[in-house]
Tab-separated table of C-alpha atoms and ligand atoms in Angstrom:
chain	number	residue	atom	x	y	z
A	1230	MET	CA	-21.790	-24.511	0.298
A	1231	THR	CA	-19.446	-26.817	2.101
A	1232	GLU	CA	-17.999	-24.170	4.341
A	1233	THR	CA	-19.617	-21.061	5.735
A	1234	ALA	CA	-17.167	-19.890	8.389
A	1235	ALA	CA	-14.946	-17.021	7.208
A	1236	PHE	CA	-11.436	-18.100	6.329
A	1237	THR	CA	-8.841	-17.274	8.962
A	1238	PRO	CA	-5.182	-17.630	8.065
A	1239	PRO	CA	-3.089	-19.520	10.594
A	1240	THR	CA	-0.798	-16.590	11.404
A	1241	ARG	CA	-0.449	-13.422	13.410
A	1242	PHE	CA	-1.032	-10.530	11.048
A	1243	ALA	CA	-4.665	-11.461	10.602
A	1244	VAL	CA	-5.735	-8.025	11.820
A	1245	PRO	CA	-9.022	-7.045	10.328
A	1246	GLY	CA	-9.269	-3.686	8.615
A	1247	ARG	CA	-10.105	-0.893	11.033
A	1248	ILE	CA	-12.795	0.674	8.953
A	1249	ALA	CA	-15.103	-0.766	6.345
A	1250	VAL	CA	-14.632	1.352	3.245
A	1251	SER	CA	-17.707	2.177	1.253
A	1252	GLY	CA	-17.234	0.986	-2.318
A	1253	GLN	CA	-19.946	3.367	-3.422
A	1254	THR	CA	-18.143	6.534	-2.387
A	1255	ALA	CA	-14.670	5.293	-3.298
A	1256	ALA	CA	-15.742	4.366	-6.832
A	1257	ARG	CA	-16.723	7.894	-7.849
A	1258	TRP	CA	-14.336	10.537	-9.189
A	1259	ARG	CA	-15.064	13.984	-7.794
A	1260	THR	CA	-13.865	17.371	-8.883
A	1261	ALA	CA	-11.676	19.033	-6.287
A	1262	THR	CA	-11.024	22.764	-6.579
A	1263	LEU	CA	-7.740	24.078	-5.280
A	1264	THR	CA	-8.454	26.937	-2.885
A	1265	GLU	CA	-5.122	27.602	-1.202
A	1266	ILE	CA	-1.444	26.683	-1.345
A	1267	ARG	CA	0.668	26.872	1.819
A	1268	ARG	CA	4.399	26.389	1.713
A	1269	GLU	CA	5.637	24.009	4.397
A	1270	THR	CA	9.321	23.651	3.516
A	1271	ALA	CA	11.478	24.400	0.476
A	1272	ARG	CA	10.393	21.052	-0.988
A	1273	ALA	CA	6.901	20.511	0.391
A	1274	ALA	CA	3.656	22.453	0.185
A	1275	THR	CA	0.121	21.915	1.373
A	1276	PHE	CA	-2.700	22.084	-1.149
A	1277	ARG	CA	-6.184	22.799	0.169
A	1278	PHE	CA	-9.195	21.704	-1.876
A	1279	ALA	CA	-12.913	22.209	-1.803
A	1280	VAL	CA	-14.538	18.855	-2.583
A	1281	PRO	CA	-18.327	19.090	-2.667
A	1282	HIS	CA	-20.120	15.944	-1.492
A	1283	TRP	CA	-16.909	14.390	-0.179
A	1284	ALA	CA	-17.977	11.571	2.127
A	1285	GLY	CA	-15.421	12.531	4.759
A	1286	HIS	CA	-12.453	10.476	5.822
A	1287	LEU	CA	-10.705	9.056	8.853
A	1288	PRO	CA	-7.226	10.155	9.899
A	1289	GLY	CA	-4.657	8.045	8.045
A	1290	GLN	CA	-6.687	7.348	4.926
A	1291	HIS	CA	-5.508	8.304	1.440
A	1292	LEU	CA	-7.123	9.113	-1.873
A	1293	MET	CA	-6.409	8.634	-5.562
A	1294	LEU	CA	-5.769	11.838	-7.498
A	1295	ARG	CA	-5.943	12.215	-11.277
A	1296	LEU	CA	-4.607	14.873	-13.633
A	1297	THR	CA	-5.728	14.836	-17.274
A	1298	ALA	CA	-3.862	16.267	-20.282
A	1299	PRO	CA	-5.657	17.771	-23.307
A	1300	ASP	CA	-4.892	14.644	-25.349
A	1301	GLY	CA	-6.723	12.495	-22.828
A	1302	TYR	CA	-3.638	11.131	-21.108
A	1303	ALA	CA	-4.236	10.850	-17.370
A	1304	ALA	CA	-1.780	10.412	-14.513
A	1305	GLN	CA	-3.011	9.139	-11.178
A	1306	ARG	CA	-1.231	8.876	-7.847
A	1307	HIS	CA	-2.131	8.134	-4.250
A	1308	TYR	CA	-1.892	10.883	-1.620
A	1309	SER	CA	-2.524	10.687	2.085
A	1310	ILE	CA	-4.980	13.170	3.506
A	1311	ALA	CA	-3.266	15.667	5.792
A	1312	SER	CA	-6.248	17.432	7.308
A	1313	ALA	CA	-8.381	16.257	10.216
A	1314	PRO	CA	-11.752	14.848	9.231
A	1315	ASP	CA	-13.963	17.476	10.815
A	1316	ASP	CA	-13.406	19.891	7.973
A	1317	ALA	CA	-16.557	19.185	5.967
A	1318	GLY	CA	-16.260	19.820	2.255
A	1319	HIS	CA	-12.536	20.556	2.342
A	1320	LEU	CA	-9.399	18.482	2.554
A	1321	GLU	CA	-5.683	19.112	2.432
A	1322	LEU	CA	-2.817	17.190	0.843
A	1323	THR	CA	0.869	17.833	1.412
A	1324	LEU	CA	3.117	17.000	-1.508
A	1325	ASP	CA	6.839	16.640	-1.669
A	1326	HIS	CA	8.318	18.035	-4.858
A	1327	VAL	CA	9.825	14.887	-6.357
A	1328	PRO	CA	12.591	15.738	-8.890
A	1329	ASP	CA	11.130	15.277	-12.398
A	1330	GLY	CA	7.894	14.162	-10.747
A	1331	GLU	CA	5.031	14.147	-13.196
A	1332	VAL	CA	2.228	14.857	-10.726
A	1333	SER	CA	4.068	16.550	-7.847
A	1334	GLY	CA	5.920	18.626	-10.462
A	1335	TRP	CA	2.620	19.981	-11.804
A	1336	PHE	CA	1.479	20.863	-8.297
A	1337	HIS	CA	4.672	22.650	-7.400
A	1338	THR	CA	5.239	24.555	-10.632
A	1339	VAL	CA	1.857	25.045	-12.338
A	1340	ALA	CA	-1.021	24.714	-9.870
A	1341	ARG	CA	-2.763	27.815	-8.530
A	1342	PRO	CA	-6.029	28.437	-6.680
A	1343	GLY	CA	-9.023	27.856	-8.915
A	1344	ASP	CA	-7.494	24.857	-10.692
A	1345	THR	CA	-9.406	21.611	-10.591
A	1346	VAL	CA	-8.229	18.018	-10.305
A	1347	GLN	CA	-10.104	14.801	-9.757
A	1348	VAL	CA	-10.070	12.685	-6.644
A	1349	ARG	CA	-11.679	9.480	-5.484
A	1350	GLY	CA	-11.780	7.975	-2.052
A	1351	PRO	CA	-11.232	7.875	0.820
A	1352	LEU	CA	-9.339	4.611	0.369
A	1353	SER	CA	-8.074	1.873	2.677
A	1354	GLY	CA	-9.394	1.627	6.174
A	1355	PHE	CA	-6.346	-0.319	7.287
A	1356	PHE	CA	-4.065	2.602	8.114
A	1357	ALA	CA	-6.943	4.614	9.580
A	1358	TRP	CA	-7.010	5.679	13.216
A	1359	PRO	CA	-10.416	6.793	14.458
A	1360	GLY	CA	-8.988	7.939	17.774
A	1361	ASP	CA	-9.926	4.860	19.758
A	1362	ARG	CA	-6.601	3.242	20.770
A	1363	PRO	CA	-3.284	4.628	22.072
A	1364	ALA	CA	-1.326	5.513	18.946
A	1365	LEU	CA	2.411	5.514	18.399
A	1366	LEU	CA	3.236	7.274	15.137
A	1367	LEU	CA	6.559	6.963	13.306
A	1368	GLY	CA	7.127	8.922	10.120
A	1369	ALA	CA	9.873	10.260	7.905
A	1370	GLY	CA	9.800	12.960	5.241
A	1371	SER	CA	6.331	13.249	3.716
A	1372	GLY	CA	5.412	10.125	5.716
A	1373	VAL	CA	4.363	12.548	8.430
A	1374	VAL	CA	1.310	13.538	6.341
A	1375	PRO	CA	-1.238	10.866	7.379
A	1376	LEU	CA	0.174	10.948	10.907
A	1377	MET	CA	-0.458	14.691	11.114
A	1378	SER	CA	-4.083	14.042	10.251
A	1379	MET	CA	-4.183	11.818	13.342
A	1380	VAL	CA	-2.469	14.450	15.533
A	1381	ARG	CA	-4.830	17.153	14.286
A	1382	HIS	CA	-7.822	14.902	14.906
A	1383	HIS	CA	-6.565	14.198	18.420
A	1384	ARG	CA	-6.320	17.932	19.093
A	1385	ALA	CA	-9.534	18.956	17.384
A	1386	ARG	CA	-11.521	16.423	19.372
A	1387	GLY	CA	-9.605	17.004	22.604
A	1388	LEU	CA	-9.018	13.261	22.871
A	1389	SER	CA	-7.329	11.948	25.986
A	1390	VAL	CA	-6.200	8.609	24.511
A	1391	PRO	CA	-2.359	8.620	24.488
A	1392	LEU	CA	-0.710	9.662	21.242
A	1393	ARG	CA	3.016	10.061	20.565
A	1394	MET	CA	4.821	10.843	17.337
A	1395	LEU	CA	8.413	10.317	16.253
A	1396	VAL	CA	9.342	12.078	13.025
A	1397	SER	CA	12.536	12.021	11.046
A	1398	ALA	CA	13.655	14.768	8.675
A	1399	ARG	CA	16.951	15.683	7.090
A	1400	SER	CA	17.109	19.036	8.867
A	1401	PRO	CA	14.848	21.392	10.836
A	1402	GLU	CA	14.258	23.315	7.589
A	1403	GLU	CA	12.911	20.150	5.967
A	1404	LEU	CA	10.655	19.151	8.851
A	1405	ILE	CA	7.117	19.351	7.502
A	1406	TYR	CA	4.561	20.980	9.876
A	1407	ALA	CA	7.399	22.103	12.204
A	1408	ARG	CA	5.342	25.061	13.500
A	1409	GLU	CA	2.489	22.783	14.466
A	1410	LEU	CA	4.335	20.021	16.260
A	1411	GLY	CA	3.895	19.967	20.014
A	1412	ALA	CA	4.829	18.028	23.109
A	1413	GLU	CA	3.507	14.803	21.568
A	1414	THR	CA	6.314	14.864	18.988
A	1415	THR	CA	9.991	13.947	19.043
A	1416	ALA	CA	11.934	15.070	15.974
A	1417	VAL	CA	15.061	13.297	14.777
A	1418	PHE	CA	17.380	14.932	12.230
A	1419	THR	CA	19.535	12.884	9.916
A	1420	ARG	CA	21.805	15.557	8.364
A	1421	SER	CA	21.811	18.703	10.479
A	1422	ALA	CA	20.190	19.592	13.781
A	1423	PRO	CA	19.749	22.826	15.712
A	1424	GLY	CA	22.454	23.893	18.164
A	1425	GLY	CA	24.292	20.850	19.401
A	1426	ALA	CA	21.387	18.385	19.085
A	1427	PRO	CA	22.453	14.931	17.902
A	1428	VAL	CA	22.320	14.035	14.214
A	1429	GLY	CA	21.418	10.520	13.089
A	1430	ARG	CA	18.738	8.065	12.114
A	1431	VAL	CA	15.808	6.980	14.217
A	1432	ALA	CA	17.427	4.412	16.515
A	1433	SER	CA	16.438	1.721	18.964
A	1434	ALA	CA	16.876	4.160	21.881
A	1435	HIS	CA	14.141	6.447	20.494
A	1436	VAL	CA	11.771	3.551	20.032
A	1437	ALA	CA	12.637	1.939	23.361
A	1438	ALA	CA	11.836	5.195	25.176
A	1439	LEU	CA	8.385	5.293	23.619
A	1440	LEU	CA	7.683	1.604	24.225
A	1441	ALA	CA	8.796	2.014	27.851
A	1442	GLU	CA	5.754	4.178	28.489
A	1443	GLN	CA	3.173	1.503	27.660
A	1444	PRO	CA	-0.347	2.867	27.931
A	1445	PRO	CA	-3.073	0.526	29.167
A	1446	GLY	CA	-3.859	-1.859	26.310
A	1447	GLY	CA	-0.534	-1.103	24.599
A	1448	TRP	CA	0.272	0.962	21.532
A	1449	GLU	CA	-1.146	0.644	18.061
A	1450	ALA	CA	1.870	1.585	15.901
A	1451	TYR	CA	1.565	3.437	12.583
A	1452	VAL	CA	4.671	3.678	10.397
A	1453	CYS	CA	4.746	5.826	7.276
A	1454	GLY	CA	7.367	6.917	4.764
A	1455	SER	CA	9.587	5.580	2.042
A	1456	ASN	CA	10.062	1.854	1.905
A	1457	GLY	CA	13.551	2.203	3.349
A	1458	PHE	CA	12.244	4.067	6.381
A	1459	ALA	CA	9.288	1.701	6.775
A	1460	GLU	CA	11.617	-1.316	6.838
A	1461	HIS	CA	13.991	0.332	9.304
A	1462	ALA	CA	11.345	1.692	11.680
A	1463	SER	CA	9.192	-1.437	11.674
A	1464	ARG	CA	12.228	-3.597	12.484
A	1465	LEU	CA	13.116	-1.321	15.389
A	1466	LEU	CA	9.571	-1.640	16.699
A	1467	VAL	CA	9.634	-5.435	16.479
A	1468	ALA	CA	13.058	-5.573	18.134
A	1469	ALA	CA	11.758	-3.382	20.956
A	1470	GLY	CA	8.867	-5.762	21.594
A	1471	GLN	CA	5.951	-4.202	19.705
A	1472	PRO	CA	3.729	-7.093	18.483
A	1473	VAL	CA	3.861	-7.417	14.666
A	1474	GLU	CA	0.105	-7.581	14.403
A	1475	ARG	CA	-0.092	-4.128	15.984
A	1476	ILE	CA	2.149	-2.427	13.449
A	1477	ARG	CA	0.449	-0.856	10.440
A	1478	ILE	CA	2.628	0.369	7.614
A	1479	GLU	CA	1.901	2.819	4.815
A	1480	ARG	CA	4.700	2.744	2.240
A	1481	PHE	CA	4.791	5.548	-0.270
A	1482	GLY	CA	6.282	3.162	-2.829
B	438	MET	CA	-13.115	14.869	-19.835
B	439	ASN	CA	-11.785	17.068	-17.041
B	440	VAL	CA	-8.624	18.558	-18.509
B	441	THR	CA	-6.205	19.847	-15.888
B	442	ARG	CA	-4.969	23.335	-16.790
B	443	GLY	CA	-1.324	23.299	-17.757
B	444	PHE	CA	-0.878	19.546	-17.400
B	445	THR	CA	0.601	17.798	-20.410
B	446	GLY	CA	2.077	14.738	-18.744
B	447	ARG	CA	5.576	13.490	-19.199
B	448	PRO	CA	6.725	12.781	-22.765
B	449	ARG	CA	5.810	9.146	-23.233
B	450	ALA	CA	6.207	6.324	-25.635
B	451	ASP	CA	2.866	4.659	-26.309
B	452	HIS	CA	3.321	1.310	-24.654
B	453	PRO	CA	0.791	-1.214	-25.931
B	454	GLY	CA	1.246	-3.252	-22.774
B	455	LEU	CA	0.251	-0.400	-20.477
B	456	PRO	CA	-3.250	-0.838	-19.014
B	457	PRO	CA	-5.407	2.297	-18.581
B	458	GLY	CA	-4.398	4.567	-15.711
B	459	GLN	CA	-0.944	3.001	-15.361
B	460	TYR	CA	2.532	4.463	-15.893
B	461	ASP	CA	5.810	2.759	-16.679
B	462	ALA	CA	7.934	2.688	-13.511
B	463	GLY	CA	11.040	1.863	-15.519
B	464	ASP	CA	13.746	0.336	-13.359
B	465	ASP	CA	11.950	1.173	-10.093
B	466	TRP	CA	10.188	-1.575	-8.238
B	467	PRO	CA	8.187	0.142	-5.495
B	468	VAL	CA	7.408	-1.841	-2.354
B	469	LEU	CA	3.882	-1.756	-0.999
B	470	SER	CA	2.880	-3.999	1.857
B	471	ALA	CA	0.972	-3.152	4.990
B	472	GLU	CA	2.826	-5.436	7.343
B	473	VAL	CA	6.306	-5.917	8.716
B	474	THR	CA	8.573	-7.852	6.324
B	475	PRO	CA	8.925	-11.263	7.981
B	476	ASP	CA	12.249	-12.965	8.669
B	477	LEU	CA	11.468	-16.072	6.683
B	478	THR	CA	14.177	-18.418	5.463
B	479	PRO	CA	13.696	-21.179	2.890
B	480	ALA	CA	13.945	-23.636	5.796
B	481	ASP	CA	10.940	-21.940	7.495
B	482	TRP	CA	8.941	-21.735	4.307
B	483	SER	CA	6.238	-24.193	3.283
B	484	PHE	CA	3.325	-24.094	0.890
B	485	ARG	CA	0.006	-25.855	1.389
B	486	ILE	CA	-3.003	-26.477	-0.845
B	487	ASP	CA	-6.189	-27.557	0.926
B	488	GLY	CA	-9.942	-26.985	1.022
B	489	LEU	CA	-11.865	-28.533	-1.869
B	490	VAL	CA	-9.099	-30.829	-3.147
B	491	GLU	CA	-8.683	-34.618	-3.315
B	492	ARG	CA	-5.330	-34.538	-1.588
B	493	PRO	CA	-4.494	-31.660	0.753
B	494	CYS	CA	-0.708	-31.312	0.438
B	495	THR	CA	2.123	-29.362	1.998
B	496	TRP	CA	5.425	-28.845	0.221
B	497	ASP	CA	8.589	-27.748	1.947
B	498	TRP	CA	11.247	-25.724	0.135
B	499	GLU	CA	13.118	-28.702	-1.313
B	500	GLN	CA	9.946	-30.478	-2.411
B	501	ALA	CA	8.581	-27.378	-4.115
B	502	ARG	CA	11.913	-26.681	-5.828
B	503	ALA	CA	11.923	-30.256	-7.156
B	504	LEU	CA	8.801	-29.575	-9.265
B	505	PRO	CA	9.380	-28.663	-12.938
B	506	ALA	CA	10.734	-25.133	-13.248
B	507	SER	CA	8.642	-22.559	-15.059
B	508	ALA	CA	9.450	-18.893	-15.741
B	509	TYR	CA	7.368	-15.780	-16.329
B	510	ASP	CA	8.655	-13.088	-18.649
B	511	GLY	CA	6.512	-10.018	-19.012
B	512	ALA	CA	4.879	-7.149	-17.140
B	513	ILE	CA	3.399	-6.605	-13.693
B	514	HIS	CA	0.820	-3.972	-12.730
B	515	CYS	CA	0.247	-2.448	-9.293
B	516	VAL	CA	-3.063	-0.843	-8.337
B	517	THR	CA	-1.154	2.233	-7.091
B	518	SER	CA	-0.704	2.859	-10.845
B	519	TRP	CA	2.825	1.763	-11.745
B	520	SER	CA	3.550	-1.033	-14.191
B	521	LYS	CA	6.882	-2.699	-14.747
B	522	PHE	CA	7.954	-4.263	-18.010
B	523	GLY	CA	10.475	-6.939	-18.905
B	524	VAL	CA	10.392	-8.612	-15.515
B	525	ARG	CA	11.547	-12.201	-15.255
B	526	PHE	CA	10.454	-14.464	-12.438
B	527	GLY	CA	11.535	-18.071	-11.934
B	528	GLY	CA	9.511	-20.636	-10.034
B	529	VAL	CA	6.936	-23.337	-10.617
B	530	SER	CA	3.572	-23.097	-12.337
B	531	LEU	CA	0.676	-23.479	-9.897
B	532	ASP	CA	-0.667	-26.116	-12.284
B	533	ALA	CA	2.137	-28.417	-11.113
B	534	PHE	CA	0.903	-28.092	-7.515
B	535	PHE	CA	-2.737	-28.559	-8.526
B	536	ASP	CA	-1.792	-31.697	-10.490
B	537	VAL	CA	-0.835	-33.211	-7.154
B	538	ALA	CA	-3.595	-31.734	-4.968
B	539	GLN	CA	-6.420	-32.377	-7.511
B	540	PRO	CA	-9.088	-29.665	-7.067
B	541	HIS	CA	-12.677	-30.901	-6.732
B	542	GLY	CA	-15.090	-30.015	-9.514
B	543	SER	CA	-17.007	-27.939	-6.958
B	544	ALA	CA	-14.072	-25.585	-6.314
B	545	THR	CA	-14.674	-22.168	-7.887
B	546	HIS	CA	-12.599	-19.739	-5.818
B	547	ALA	CA	-9.391	-19.637	-3.880
B	548	ILE	CA	-8.057	-17.706	-0.974
B	549	ALA	CA	-4.301	-17.282	-0.961
B	550	TYR	CA	-2.659	-16.590	2.390
B	551	SER	CA	0.832	-15.648	3.403
B	552	HIS	CA	3.169	-16.588	6.233
B	553	THR	CA	2.321	-13.181	7.728
B	554	GLY	CA	-1.444	-13.752	7.633
B	555	TYR	CA	-2.224	-11.565	4.599
B	556	THR	CA	-5.027	-12.957	2.474
B	557	THR	CA	-6.372	-12.325	-1.010
B	558	ASN	CA	-9.159	-14.004	-2.960
B	559	LEU	CA	-9.125	-15.143	-6.580
B	560	PRO	CA	-11.366	-17.046	-8.938
B	561	LEU	CA	-9.766	-20.504	-9.338
B	562	ALA	CA	-9.734	-19.972	-13.106
B	563	ASP	CA	-7.194	-17.151	-12.628
B	564	LEU	CA	-4.771	-19.575	-10.973
B	565	THR	CA	-4.831	-22.377	-13.549
B	566	GLY	CA	-3.919	-22.780	-17.198
B	567	GLY	CA	-0.346	-21.503	-16.937
B	568	ARG	CA	-1.312	-18.057	-15.614
B	569	ALA	CA	-0.031	-18.290	-12.038
B	570	TRP	CA	3.230	-19.281	-10.382
B	571	ILE	CA	4.965	-19.754	-7.088
B	572	ALA	CA	8.030	-17.603	-7.748
B	573	TRP	CA	11.343	-17.566	-5.893
B	574	GLU	CA	13.639	-15.931	-8.365
B	575	TYR	CA	13.688	-12.458	-9.815
B	576	ASP	CA	16.079	-11.669	-12.630
B	577	GLY	CA	17.978	-14.886	-11.930
B	578	ALA	CA	18.572	-14.078	-8.235
B	579	PRO	CA	16.671	-15.126	-5.106
B	580	LEU	CA	13.552	-13.001	-4.584
B	581	ALA	CA	14.274	-10.253	-2.007
B	582	PRO	CA	12.366	-10.452	1.324
B	583	GLU	CA	10.609	-7.106	0.800
B	584	HIS	CA	9.323	-8.369	-2.557
B	585	GLY	CA	7.980	-11.548	-0.968
B	586	GLY	CA	11.034	-13.797	-0.765
B	587	PRO	CA	11.737	-16.578	-0.269
B	588	ALA	CA	8.604	-17.261	-2.357
B	589	ARG	CA	5.510	-15.381	-3.461
B	590	LEU	CA	2.431	-16.038	-5.493
B	591	LEU	CA	2.616	-14.520	-8.992
B	592	VAL	CA	-0.584	-13.797	-10.921
B	593	PRO	CA	0.707	-11.205	-13.385
B	594	HIS	CA	-2.513	-10.719	-15.334
B	595	LEU	CA	-4.171	-9.237	-12.226
B	596	TYR	CA	-3.181	-6.206	-10.084
B	597	PHE	CA	-0.231	-7.149	-7.982
B	598	TRP	CA	-1.945	-7.152	-4.577
B	599	LYS	CA	-3.375	-10.519	-5.700
B	600	SER	CA	0.180	-11.904	-5.934
B	601	ALA	CA	0.514	-12.592	-2.200
B	602	LYS	CA	4.062	-12.177	-0.867
B	603	TRP	CA	5.515	-14.832	1.463
B	604	ILE	CA	2.900	-17.258	0.171
B	605	ALA	CA	1.988	-19.970	2.691
B	606	GLY	CA	-1.004	-21.641	1.113
B	607	ILE	CA	-4.088	-21.664	-1.035
B	608	THR	CA	-7.465	-22.868	0.184
B	609	LEU	CA	-10.040	-23.802	-2.446
B	610	LEU	CA	-13.662	-22.872	-1.800
B	611	ASP	CA	-16.968	-23.201	-3.620
B	612	HIS	CA	-17.723	-19.502	-3.047
B	613	ASP	CA	-15.885	-16.189	-3.036
B	614	GLU	CA	-14.620	-14.656	0.189
B	615	PRO	CA	-12.893	-11.272	0.321
B	616	GLY	CA	-9.285	-11.158	1.483
B	617	PHE	CA	-7.339	-8.460	3.313
B	618	TRP	CA	-7.420	-5.563	0.815
B	619	GLU	CA	-10.761	-6.637	-0.569
B	620	ARG	CA	-12.251	-6.107	2.906
B	621	ASN	CA	-10.519	-2.731	2.835
B	622	GLY	CA	-12.327	-1.578	-0.274
B	623	TYR	CA	-10.371	-3.165	-3.115
B	624	HIS	CA	-11.950	-4.984	-6.034
B	625	GLY	CA	-12.793	-8.684	-5.875
B	626	ARG	CA	-10.963	-9.588	-9.071
B	627	GLY	CA	-8.528	-6.792	-9.969
B	628	ASN	CA	-8.206	-6.996	-13.746
B	629	PRO	CA	-5.896	-4.090	-14.744
B	630	TRP	CA	-7.282	-3.936	-18.277
B	631	GLU	CA	-10.728	-3.204	-16.880
B	632	GLU	CA	-9.347	-0.933	-14.137
B	633	GLN	CA	-10.925	-3.047	-11.410
B	634	ARG	CA	-9.228	-1.132	-8.625
B	635	TYR	CA	-11.821	-0.629	-5.910
B	636	SER	CA	-15.082	-2.336	-5.082
B	637	GLY	CA	-17.718	-0.749	-7.264
B	638	ASP	CA	-15.403	-0.375	-10.302
C	994	FAD	C1	-0.659	5.247	-0.151
C	994	FAD	C2	0.271	6.332	-0.641
C	994	FAD	C3	0.201	7.595	-0.063
C	994	FAD	C4	1.066	8.618	-0.490
C	994	FAD	N1	0.985	9.849	0.109
C	994	FAD	C5	1.836	10.834	-0.262
C	994	FAD	C6	1.798	12.125	0.383
C	994	FAD	O1	0.998	12.365	1.314
C	994	FAD	N2	2.678	13.085	-0.035
C	994	FAD	C7	3.585	12.854	-1.044
C	994	FAD	O2	4.353	13.771	-1.385
C	994	FAD	N3	3.639	11.647	-1.665
C	994	FAD	C8	2.789	10.642	-1.312
C	994	FAD	N4	2.835	9.417	-1.955
C	994	FAD	C9	3.728	9.270	-3.136
C	994	FAD	C10	2.957	9.747	-4.379
C	994	FAD	O3	1.917	8.824	-4.688
C	994	FAD	C11	3.839	9.868	-5.645
C	994	FAD	O4	4.554	8.683	-5.820
C	994	FAD	C12	4.802	11.032	-5.611
C	994	FAD	O5	4.106	12.256	-5.455
C	994	FAD	C13	5.625	11.067	-6.887
C	994	FAD	O6	4.777	11.210	-7.992
C	994	FAD	P1	5.201	12.090	-9.219
C	994	FAD	O7	4.191	11.898	-10.294
C	994	FAD	O8	5.497	13.476	-8.787
C	994	FAD	O9	6.585	11.434	-9.622
C	994	FAD	P2	6.827	10.346	-10.769
C	994	FAD	O10	6.664	10.997	-12.090
C	994	FAD	O11	6.024	9.150	-10.461
C	994	FAD	O12	8.349	10.073	-10.552
C	994	FAD	C14	8.855	9.401	-9.388
C	994	FAD	C15	10.347	9.214	-9.588
C	994	FAD	O13	10.580	8.396	-10.700
C	994	FAD	C16	11.358	9.067	-11.657
C	994	FAD	N5	10.754	8.776	-12.996
C	994	FAD	C17	9.657	8.059	-13.226
C	994	FAD	N6	9.415	7.934	-14.537
C	994	FAD	C18	10.389	8.601	-15.168
C	994	FAD	C19	10.672	8.851	-16.517
C	994	FAD	N7	9.915	8.359	-17.522
C	994	FAD	N8	11.731	9.604	-16.800
C	994	FAD	C20	12.483	10.082	-15.802
C	994	FAD	N9	12.267	9.870	-14.513
C	994	FAD	C21	11.235	9.156	-14.189
C	994	FAD	C22	11.260	10.525	-11.321
C	994	FAD	O14	12.457	11.206	-11.650
C	994	FAD	C23	11.082	10.520	-9.861
C	994	FAD	O15	12.311	10.460	-9.192
C	994	FAD	C24	2.002	8.382	-1.534
C	994	FAD	C25	2.056	7.103	-2.110
C	994	FAD	C26	1.212	6.080	-1.676
C	994	FAD	C27	1.297	4.736	-2.327
């Protein structure tokens, strides 16, 4: 060996992963049994599963889900985990019904309690938030899913570390988890808003207001949604002064 | 086999180029990167090869573009399970850079790093022999920033997280060292045909 020191790239985004992921648990497919379906909006529903021997997860992590056809064909997709981690043996996913979607289409039109699917994970410790640092969460559409796991974790544990969430939805009717959102959340509506509230995209003013209240140690920012939203929101954060190495992005593709 | 009740899958043409567990994304080209897309112009871009080489070298944009052009025509495969066919990248074969830098016989592995600080590890053998490129064109046009422009690494026979966007350099080592996603649970090599997705696969 000519060199033993770990390689460090000469640039800023050299943030280490938050959480070491166990290859052992992530490598195994497990059978998840659907126990409950809860409608969230006209397009999104939450699917609750019993997953025996699930290793548990951290808020923000996702899993790989697989559906198998009788001819052996399998479709697999990534889904963020919506539920807080304390729920041993169960987890929840929230799926948008994507038009013509192969996997989300099955969930929204065929699935019923008692059905089984396969899952492996939890995956990626990078977007995980164990509840240690002040967290600034920005999400749009189903991008609110992993962020809600963080909010639920914050509540379930009664954490005092600052946490704020900015979510964007087309309309109040399309805002996922609307009933559950509290004082930590600011909602922005892009198409229609309730009684006189402004309509428009997440803008620099929203982000500036959140960055103005800097907690000690600064925010750890988590951005999640479509690539278009991720690009837009992460640029607003950078423009408002959030350090790039403290912005973590989960793009749904 | 765990058949999912009522799931038949979408009608599909059997694509011989589709590795197990992948689907054809068609015209879509999803974007998956964990960091903010950098504002990187060709003038800011450079590419370095160092570590176990005879001649550590840095190329700027003009110098890299002056190397013999080489294109890739084929498929790419992302670990999130989409594949994309009929893609055409233009750039330079990594062999052309290695011809200048001259890897030592002791070099077995490489770590590729980006201008953002992203890293990924590869066996050196996966980067030589006409199987890897520095690419700056997609479909005859400059590579878009969110896809790694102005220039990215392209190693199309491995899952696409190995093809570091905004490539800044490659360091040759005589041992393997996990990169960014590999420390986050992804596989060390990432061969799509063997479904090497996560560590332990
Ligand atoms: C890390 C990560 C986490 C994610 N978390 C979530 C989450 O929490 N919730 C969520 O809802 N989503 C999430 N996603 C997105 C999710 O993985 C799927 O992409 C999404 O559910 C769509 O899958 P699908 O099989 O329903 O659609 P697909 O069948 O993949 O189709 C997607 C689109 O492509 C079109 N399409 C593709 N192929 C064809 C074809 N042959 N013919 C016609 N049209 C086609 C479809 O019309 C549709 O518009 C996440 C993605 C990632 C990467």
